[in-house]
mmCIF file of C-alpha atoms in Angstrom:
data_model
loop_
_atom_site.group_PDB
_atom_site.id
_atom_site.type_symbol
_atom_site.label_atom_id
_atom_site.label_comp_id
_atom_site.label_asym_id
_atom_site.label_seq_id
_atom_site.Cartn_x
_atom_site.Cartn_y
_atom_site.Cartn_z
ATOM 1 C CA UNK A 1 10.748 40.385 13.088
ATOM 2 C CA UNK A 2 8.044 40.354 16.208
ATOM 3 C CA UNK A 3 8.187 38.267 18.786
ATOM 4 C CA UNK A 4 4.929 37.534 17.957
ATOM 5 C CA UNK A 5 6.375 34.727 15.321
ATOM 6 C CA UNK A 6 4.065 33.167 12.656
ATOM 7 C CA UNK A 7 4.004 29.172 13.355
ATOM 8 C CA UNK A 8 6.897 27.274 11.228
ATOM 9 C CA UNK A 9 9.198 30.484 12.025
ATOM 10 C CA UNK A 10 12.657 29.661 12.791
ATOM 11 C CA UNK A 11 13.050 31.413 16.388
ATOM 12 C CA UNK A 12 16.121 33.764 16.297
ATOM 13 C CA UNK A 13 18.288 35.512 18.901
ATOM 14 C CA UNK A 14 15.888 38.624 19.388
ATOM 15 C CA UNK A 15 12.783 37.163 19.640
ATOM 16 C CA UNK A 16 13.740 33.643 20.754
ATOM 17 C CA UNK A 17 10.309 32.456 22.930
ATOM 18 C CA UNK A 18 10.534 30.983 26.635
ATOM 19 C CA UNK A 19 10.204 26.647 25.844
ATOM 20 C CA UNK A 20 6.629 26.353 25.785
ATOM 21 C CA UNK A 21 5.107 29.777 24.684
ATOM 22 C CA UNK A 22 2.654 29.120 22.261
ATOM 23 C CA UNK A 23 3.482 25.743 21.713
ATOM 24 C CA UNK A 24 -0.109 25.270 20.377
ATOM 25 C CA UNK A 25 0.196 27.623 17.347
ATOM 26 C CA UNK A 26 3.878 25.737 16.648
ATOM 27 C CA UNK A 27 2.547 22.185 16.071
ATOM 28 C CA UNK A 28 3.144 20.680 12.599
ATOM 29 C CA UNK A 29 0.142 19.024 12.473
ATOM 30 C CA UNK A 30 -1.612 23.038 12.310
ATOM 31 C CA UNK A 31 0.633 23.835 10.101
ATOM 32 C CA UNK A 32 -0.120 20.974 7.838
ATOM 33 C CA UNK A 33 -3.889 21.272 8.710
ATOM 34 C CA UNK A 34 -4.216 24.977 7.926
ATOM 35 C CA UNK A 35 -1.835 24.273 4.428
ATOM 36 C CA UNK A 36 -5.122 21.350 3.368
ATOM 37 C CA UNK A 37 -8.236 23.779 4.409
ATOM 38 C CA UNK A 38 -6.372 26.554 2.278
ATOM 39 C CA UNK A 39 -5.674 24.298 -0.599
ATOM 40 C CA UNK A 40 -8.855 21.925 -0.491
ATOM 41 C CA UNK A 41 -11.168 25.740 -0.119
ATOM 42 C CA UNK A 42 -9.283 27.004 -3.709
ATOM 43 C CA UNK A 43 -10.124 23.658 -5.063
ATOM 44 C CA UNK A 44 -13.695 23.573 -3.862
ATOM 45 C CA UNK A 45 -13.057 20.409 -2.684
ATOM 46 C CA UNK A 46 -15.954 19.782 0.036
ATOM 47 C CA UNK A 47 -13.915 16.946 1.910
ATOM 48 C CA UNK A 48 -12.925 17.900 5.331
ATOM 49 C CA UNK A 49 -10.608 16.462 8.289
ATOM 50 C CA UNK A 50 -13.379 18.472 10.862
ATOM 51 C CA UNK A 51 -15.536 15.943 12.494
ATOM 52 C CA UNK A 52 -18.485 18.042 12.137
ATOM 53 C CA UNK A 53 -18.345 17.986 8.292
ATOM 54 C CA UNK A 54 -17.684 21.719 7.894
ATOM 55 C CA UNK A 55 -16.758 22.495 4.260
ATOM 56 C CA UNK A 56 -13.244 23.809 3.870
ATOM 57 C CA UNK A 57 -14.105 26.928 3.403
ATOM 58 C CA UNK A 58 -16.146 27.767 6.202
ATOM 59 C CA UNK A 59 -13.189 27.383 8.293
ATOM 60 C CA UNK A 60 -10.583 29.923 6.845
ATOM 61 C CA UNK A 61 -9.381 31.920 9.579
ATOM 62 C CA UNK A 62 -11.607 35.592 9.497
ATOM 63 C CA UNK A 63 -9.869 38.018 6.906
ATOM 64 C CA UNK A 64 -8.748 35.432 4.820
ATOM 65 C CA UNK A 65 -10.411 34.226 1.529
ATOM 66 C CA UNK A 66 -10.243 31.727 -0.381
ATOM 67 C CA UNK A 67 -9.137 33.415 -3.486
ATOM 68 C CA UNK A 68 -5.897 34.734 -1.782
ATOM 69 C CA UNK A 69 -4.085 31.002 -2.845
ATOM 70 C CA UNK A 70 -6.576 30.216 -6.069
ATOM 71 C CA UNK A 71 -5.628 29.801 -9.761
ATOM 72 C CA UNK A 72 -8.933 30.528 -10.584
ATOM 73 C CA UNK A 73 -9.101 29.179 -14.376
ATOM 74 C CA UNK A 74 -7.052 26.442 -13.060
ATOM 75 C CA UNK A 75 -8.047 24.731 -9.826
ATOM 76 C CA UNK A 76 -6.735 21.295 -10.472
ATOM 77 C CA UNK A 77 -2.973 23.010 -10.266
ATOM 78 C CA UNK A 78 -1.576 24.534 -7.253
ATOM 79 C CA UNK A 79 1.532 26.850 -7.890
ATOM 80 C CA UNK A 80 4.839 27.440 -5.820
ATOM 81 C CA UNK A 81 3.601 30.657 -5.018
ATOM 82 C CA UNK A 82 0.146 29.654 -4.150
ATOM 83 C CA UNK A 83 1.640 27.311 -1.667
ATOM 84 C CA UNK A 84 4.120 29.710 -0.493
ATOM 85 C CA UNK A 85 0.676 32.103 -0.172
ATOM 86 C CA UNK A 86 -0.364 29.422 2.303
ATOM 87 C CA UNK A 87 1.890 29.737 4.529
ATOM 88 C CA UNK A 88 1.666 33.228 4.882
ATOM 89 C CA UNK A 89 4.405 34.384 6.868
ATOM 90 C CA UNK A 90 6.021 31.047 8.269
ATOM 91 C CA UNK A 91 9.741 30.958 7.637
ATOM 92 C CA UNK A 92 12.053 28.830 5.808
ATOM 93 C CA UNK A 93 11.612 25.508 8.428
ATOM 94 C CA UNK A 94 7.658 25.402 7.528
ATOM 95 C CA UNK A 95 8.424 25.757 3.500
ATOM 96 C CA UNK A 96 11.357 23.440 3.282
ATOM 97 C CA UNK A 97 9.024 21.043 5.122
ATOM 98 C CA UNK A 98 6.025 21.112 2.568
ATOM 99 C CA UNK A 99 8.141 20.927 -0.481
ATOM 100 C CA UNK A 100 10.580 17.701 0.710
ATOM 101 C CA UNK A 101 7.212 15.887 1.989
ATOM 102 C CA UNK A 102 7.005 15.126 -1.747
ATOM 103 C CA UNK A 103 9.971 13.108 -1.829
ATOM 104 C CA UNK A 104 9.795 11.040 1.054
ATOM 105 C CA UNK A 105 6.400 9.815 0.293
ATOM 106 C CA UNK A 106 7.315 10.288 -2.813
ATOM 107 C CA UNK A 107 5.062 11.783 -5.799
ATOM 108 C CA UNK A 108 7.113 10.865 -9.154
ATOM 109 C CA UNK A 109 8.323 13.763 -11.459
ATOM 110 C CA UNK A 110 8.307 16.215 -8.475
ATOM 111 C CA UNK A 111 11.896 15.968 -7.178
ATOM 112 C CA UNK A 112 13.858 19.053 -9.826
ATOM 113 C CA UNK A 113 10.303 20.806 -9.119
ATOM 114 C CA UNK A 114 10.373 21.130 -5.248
ATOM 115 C CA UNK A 115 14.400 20.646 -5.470
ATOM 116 C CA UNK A 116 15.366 24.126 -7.429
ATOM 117 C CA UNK A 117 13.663 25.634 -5.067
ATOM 118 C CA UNK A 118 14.853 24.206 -1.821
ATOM 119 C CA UNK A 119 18.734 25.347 -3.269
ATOM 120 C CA UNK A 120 17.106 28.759 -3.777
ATOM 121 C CA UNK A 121 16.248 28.555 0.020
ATOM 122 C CA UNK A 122 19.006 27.113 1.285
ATOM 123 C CA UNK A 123 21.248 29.605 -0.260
ATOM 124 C CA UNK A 124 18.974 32.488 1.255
ATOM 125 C CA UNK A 125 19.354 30.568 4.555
ATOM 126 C CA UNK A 126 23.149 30.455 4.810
ATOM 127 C CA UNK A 127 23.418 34.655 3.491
ATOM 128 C CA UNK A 128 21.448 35.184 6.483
ATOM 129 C CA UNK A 129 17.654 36.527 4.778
ATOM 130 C CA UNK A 130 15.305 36.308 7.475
ATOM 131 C CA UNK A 131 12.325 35.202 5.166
ATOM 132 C CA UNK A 132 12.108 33.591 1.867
ATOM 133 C CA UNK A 133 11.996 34.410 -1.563
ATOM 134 C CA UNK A 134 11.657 33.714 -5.136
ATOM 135 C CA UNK A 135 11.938 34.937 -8.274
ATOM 136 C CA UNK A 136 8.421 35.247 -10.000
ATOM 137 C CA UNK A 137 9.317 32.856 -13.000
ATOM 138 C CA UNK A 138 9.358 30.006 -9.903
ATOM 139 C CA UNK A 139 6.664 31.144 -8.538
ATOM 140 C CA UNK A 140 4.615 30.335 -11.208
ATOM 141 C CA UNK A 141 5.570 26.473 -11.435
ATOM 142 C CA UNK A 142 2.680 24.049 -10.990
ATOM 143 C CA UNK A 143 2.041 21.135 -9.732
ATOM 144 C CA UNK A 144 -0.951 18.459 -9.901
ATOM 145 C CA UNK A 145 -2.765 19.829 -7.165
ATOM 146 C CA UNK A 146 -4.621 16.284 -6.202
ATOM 147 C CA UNK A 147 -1.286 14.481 -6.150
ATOM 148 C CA UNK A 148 0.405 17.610 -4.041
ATOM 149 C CA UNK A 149 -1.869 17.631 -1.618
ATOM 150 C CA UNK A 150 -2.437 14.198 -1.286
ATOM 151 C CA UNK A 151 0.824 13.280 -0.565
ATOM 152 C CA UNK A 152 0.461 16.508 2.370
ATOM 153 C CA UNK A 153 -2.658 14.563 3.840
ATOM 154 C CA UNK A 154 -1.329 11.466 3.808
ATOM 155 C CA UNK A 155 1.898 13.035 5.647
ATOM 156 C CA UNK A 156 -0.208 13.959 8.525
ATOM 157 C CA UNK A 157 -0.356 11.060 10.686
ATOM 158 C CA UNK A 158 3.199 10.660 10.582
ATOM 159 C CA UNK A 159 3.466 14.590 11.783
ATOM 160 C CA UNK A 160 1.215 14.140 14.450
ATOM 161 C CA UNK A 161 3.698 10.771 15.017
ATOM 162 C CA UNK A 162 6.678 12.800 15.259
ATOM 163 C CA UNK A 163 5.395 16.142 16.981
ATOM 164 C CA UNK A 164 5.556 14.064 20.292
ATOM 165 C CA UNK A 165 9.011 13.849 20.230
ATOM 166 C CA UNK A 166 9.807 17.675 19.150
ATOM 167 C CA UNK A 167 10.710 20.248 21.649
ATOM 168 C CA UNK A 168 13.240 23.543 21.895
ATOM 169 C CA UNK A 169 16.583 21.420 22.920
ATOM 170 C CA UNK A 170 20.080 21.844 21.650
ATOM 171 C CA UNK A 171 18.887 25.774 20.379
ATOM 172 C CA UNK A 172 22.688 26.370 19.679
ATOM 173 C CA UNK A 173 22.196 23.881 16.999
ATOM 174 C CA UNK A 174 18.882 25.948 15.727
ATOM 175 C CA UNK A 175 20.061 29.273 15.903
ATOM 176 C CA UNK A 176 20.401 32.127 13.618
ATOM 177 C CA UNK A 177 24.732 31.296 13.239
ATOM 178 C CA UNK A 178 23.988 27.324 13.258
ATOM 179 C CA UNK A 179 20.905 28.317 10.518
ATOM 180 C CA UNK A 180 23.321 29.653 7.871
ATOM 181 C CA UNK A 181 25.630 26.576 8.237
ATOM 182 C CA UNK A 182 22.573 23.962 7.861
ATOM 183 C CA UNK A 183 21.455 26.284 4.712
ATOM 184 C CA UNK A 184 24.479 25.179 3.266
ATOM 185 C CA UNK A 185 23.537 21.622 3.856
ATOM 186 C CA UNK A 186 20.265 22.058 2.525
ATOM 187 C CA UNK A 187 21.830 23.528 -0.715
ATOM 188 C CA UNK A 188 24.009 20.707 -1.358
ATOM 189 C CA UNK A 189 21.395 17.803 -0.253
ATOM 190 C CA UNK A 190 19.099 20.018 -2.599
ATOM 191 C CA UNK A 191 21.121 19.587 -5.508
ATOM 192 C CA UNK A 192 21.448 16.053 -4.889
ATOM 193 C CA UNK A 193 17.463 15.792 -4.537
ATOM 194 C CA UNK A 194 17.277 17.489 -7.791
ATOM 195 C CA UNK A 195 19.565 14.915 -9.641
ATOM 196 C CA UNK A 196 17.806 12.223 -12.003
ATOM 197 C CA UNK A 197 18.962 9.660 -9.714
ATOM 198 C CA UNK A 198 16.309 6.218 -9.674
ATOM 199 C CA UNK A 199 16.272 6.254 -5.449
ATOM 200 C CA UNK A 200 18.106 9.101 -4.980
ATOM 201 C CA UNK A 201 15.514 11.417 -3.657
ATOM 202 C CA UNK A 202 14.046 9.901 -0.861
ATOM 203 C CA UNK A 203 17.655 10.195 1.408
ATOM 204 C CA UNK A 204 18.587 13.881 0.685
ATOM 205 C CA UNK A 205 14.581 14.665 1.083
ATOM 206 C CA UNK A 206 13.694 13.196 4.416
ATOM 207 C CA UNK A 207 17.442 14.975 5.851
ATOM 208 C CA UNK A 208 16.253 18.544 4.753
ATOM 209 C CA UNK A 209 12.530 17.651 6.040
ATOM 210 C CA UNK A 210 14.292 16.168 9.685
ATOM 211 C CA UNK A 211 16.538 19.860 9.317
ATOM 212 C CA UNK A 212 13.115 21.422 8.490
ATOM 213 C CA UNK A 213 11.573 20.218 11.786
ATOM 214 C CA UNK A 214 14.568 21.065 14.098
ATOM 215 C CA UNK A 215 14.346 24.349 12.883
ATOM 216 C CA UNK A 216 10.402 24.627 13.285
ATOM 217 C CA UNK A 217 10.462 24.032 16.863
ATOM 218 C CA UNK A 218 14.144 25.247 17.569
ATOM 219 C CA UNK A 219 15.061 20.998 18.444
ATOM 220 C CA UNK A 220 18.822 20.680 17.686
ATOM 221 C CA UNK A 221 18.448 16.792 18.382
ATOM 222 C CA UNK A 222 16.208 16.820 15.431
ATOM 223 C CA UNK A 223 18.760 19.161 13.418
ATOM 224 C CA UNK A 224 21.278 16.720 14.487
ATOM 225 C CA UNK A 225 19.616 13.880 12.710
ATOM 226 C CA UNK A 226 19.002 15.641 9.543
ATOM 227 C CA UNK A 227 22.488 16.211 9.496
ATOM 228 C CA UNK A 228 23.558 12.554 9.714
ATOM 229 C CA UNK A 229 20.772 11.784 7.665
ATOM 230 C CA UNK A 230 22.411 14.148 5.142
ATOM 231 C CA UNK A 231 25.806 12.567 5.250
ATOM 232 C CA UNK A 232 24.202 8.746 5.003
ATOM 233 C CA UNK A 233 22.153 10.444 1.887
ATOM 234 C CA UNK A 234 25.451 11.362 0.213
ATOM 235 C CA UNK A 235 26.866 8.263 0.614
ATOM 236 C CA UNK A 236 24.045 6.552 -0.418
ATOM 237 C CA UNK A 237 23.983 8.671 -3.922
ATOM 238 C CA UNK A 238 27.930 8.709 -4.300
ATOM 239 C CA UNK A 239 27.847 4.732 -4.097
ATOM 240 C CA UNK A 240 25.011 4.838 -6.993
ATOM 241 C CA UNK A 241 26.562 6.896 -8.851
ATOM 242 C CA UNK A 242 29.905 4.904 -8.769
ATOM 243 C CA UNK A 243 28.392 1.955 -9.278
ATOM 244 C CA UNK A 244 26.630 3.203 -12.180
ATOM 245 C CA UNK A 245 30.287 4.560 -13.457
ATOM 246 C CA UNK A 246 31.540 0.830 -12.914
ATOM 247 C CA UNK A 247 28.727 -0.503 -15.300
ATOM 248 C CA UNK A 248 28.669 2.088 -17.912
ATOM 249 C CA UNK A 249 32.917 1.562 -17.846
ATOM 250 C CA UNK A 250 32.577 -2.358 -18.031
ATOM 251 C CA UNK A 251 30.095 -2.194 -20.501
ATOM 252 C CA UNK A 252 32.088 0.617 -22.989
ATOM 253 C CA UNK A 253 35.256 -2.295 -22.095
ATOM 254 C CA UNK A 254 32.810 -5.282 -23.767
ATOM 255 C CA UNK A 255 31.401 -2.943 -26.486
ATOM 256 C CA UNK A 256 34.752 -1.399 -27.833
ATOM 257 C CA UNK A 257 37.479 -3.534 -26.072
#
């Protein structure tokens, strides 16, 4: 890959970046500001975050078009791969980030939807793939796109909240070797996220979106939390899931004795 890395890139031992270079086109907040204009223009939506009231789609960057992320017949869904068509050539940290957003906030009936996915990606992390795929049957998921990118929106203050506090520390714990181990994390707090469990998703979610972040802007203290954020989620979801077995044993004891 360049060294000229796409913002939400993972930074990796041969193009690793001096702290500071290009911080600008690194911020979350862009990247979740670019993801709205692209979504809002295929929408048509004429509501705008630009203080001058610019439509959405007067501000797509020159070359791009509107049409490169739009369902055309169907502009009130947005697809996996229209999203991952929005972020253009960001790596894994940037789409891990936009699909566990979801389930923090959380949007109901999204969790197996952004979940499959985020094992897909997690499992591409730890065999080393530089950038991510899926299989075109995925790609073609949809979701609501009002809720989606609603939930995106409403995510942004709390980016621009956290962005303060992100900046290249720890990079042995963001690295390429330390990125394979966390995409083995992600796979298992993915699975977890993708369980039917009532409260389940939030934990597992906001680890792989704190993981996400760390990665984004090569911060191993933010890596760090994701990861004990991981192992709280776990134990969070493997006391539900006993307790449930306790019930659903004490109630087969009443019913049969």
């Amino acid at each position: 890959m360049s060294k000229d890395r796409p913002p939400g890139s993972s930074p990796r031992s041969h193009d690793a970046r001096h702290p500071g270079v290009d911080r600008a086109c690194a911020r979350v907040s862009d990247l979740l500001d670019d993801f709205l204009t692209r979504g809002d223009a295929a929408s048509g939506d004429p509501e705008s975050d630009d203080p001058e009231g610019a439509p959405a789609s007067s501000r797509i960057p020159p070359g791009e078009t509107p049409s490169k992320i739009s369902l055309g017949e169907i502009p009130s869904k947005i697809s996996l791969g229209e999203i991952m068509d929005a972020l253009g050539d960001r790596a894994f940290g940037a789409l891990l980030l936009i699909l566990s957003i979801p389930n923090v906030l959380p949007v109901p009936g999204l969790s197996t939807a952004t979940g499959v996915p985020m094992i897909l990606l997690g499992a591409q992390m730890a065999a080393g793939r530089h950038s991510p795929w899926l299989p075109r049957r995925m790609l073609v998921a949809c979701f609501d796109r009002k809720a989606f990118l609603g939930v995106i929106r409403r995510a942004k203050p709390w980016a621009e909240r956290v962005e303060r506090h992100l900046r290249p520390r720890l990079p042995a714990l963001a690295g390429p070797t330390a990125e394979r181990l966390l995409g083995l994390a992600v796979v298992v707090l993915a699975v977890i996220l993708s369980l039917p469990i009532v409260f389940g998703n939030q934990p597992p979610a906001l680890a792989i979106a704190l993981i996400a972040l760390g990665l984004m802007e090569s911060d191993g203290v933010f890596v760090s939390a994701g990861l004990v954020a991981g192992l709280l989620a776990i134990a969070i979801v493997a006391a539900v899931l006993l307790g449930l077995g306790q019930a659903a044993v004490a109630v087969a004891q009443q019913l049969f004795g």
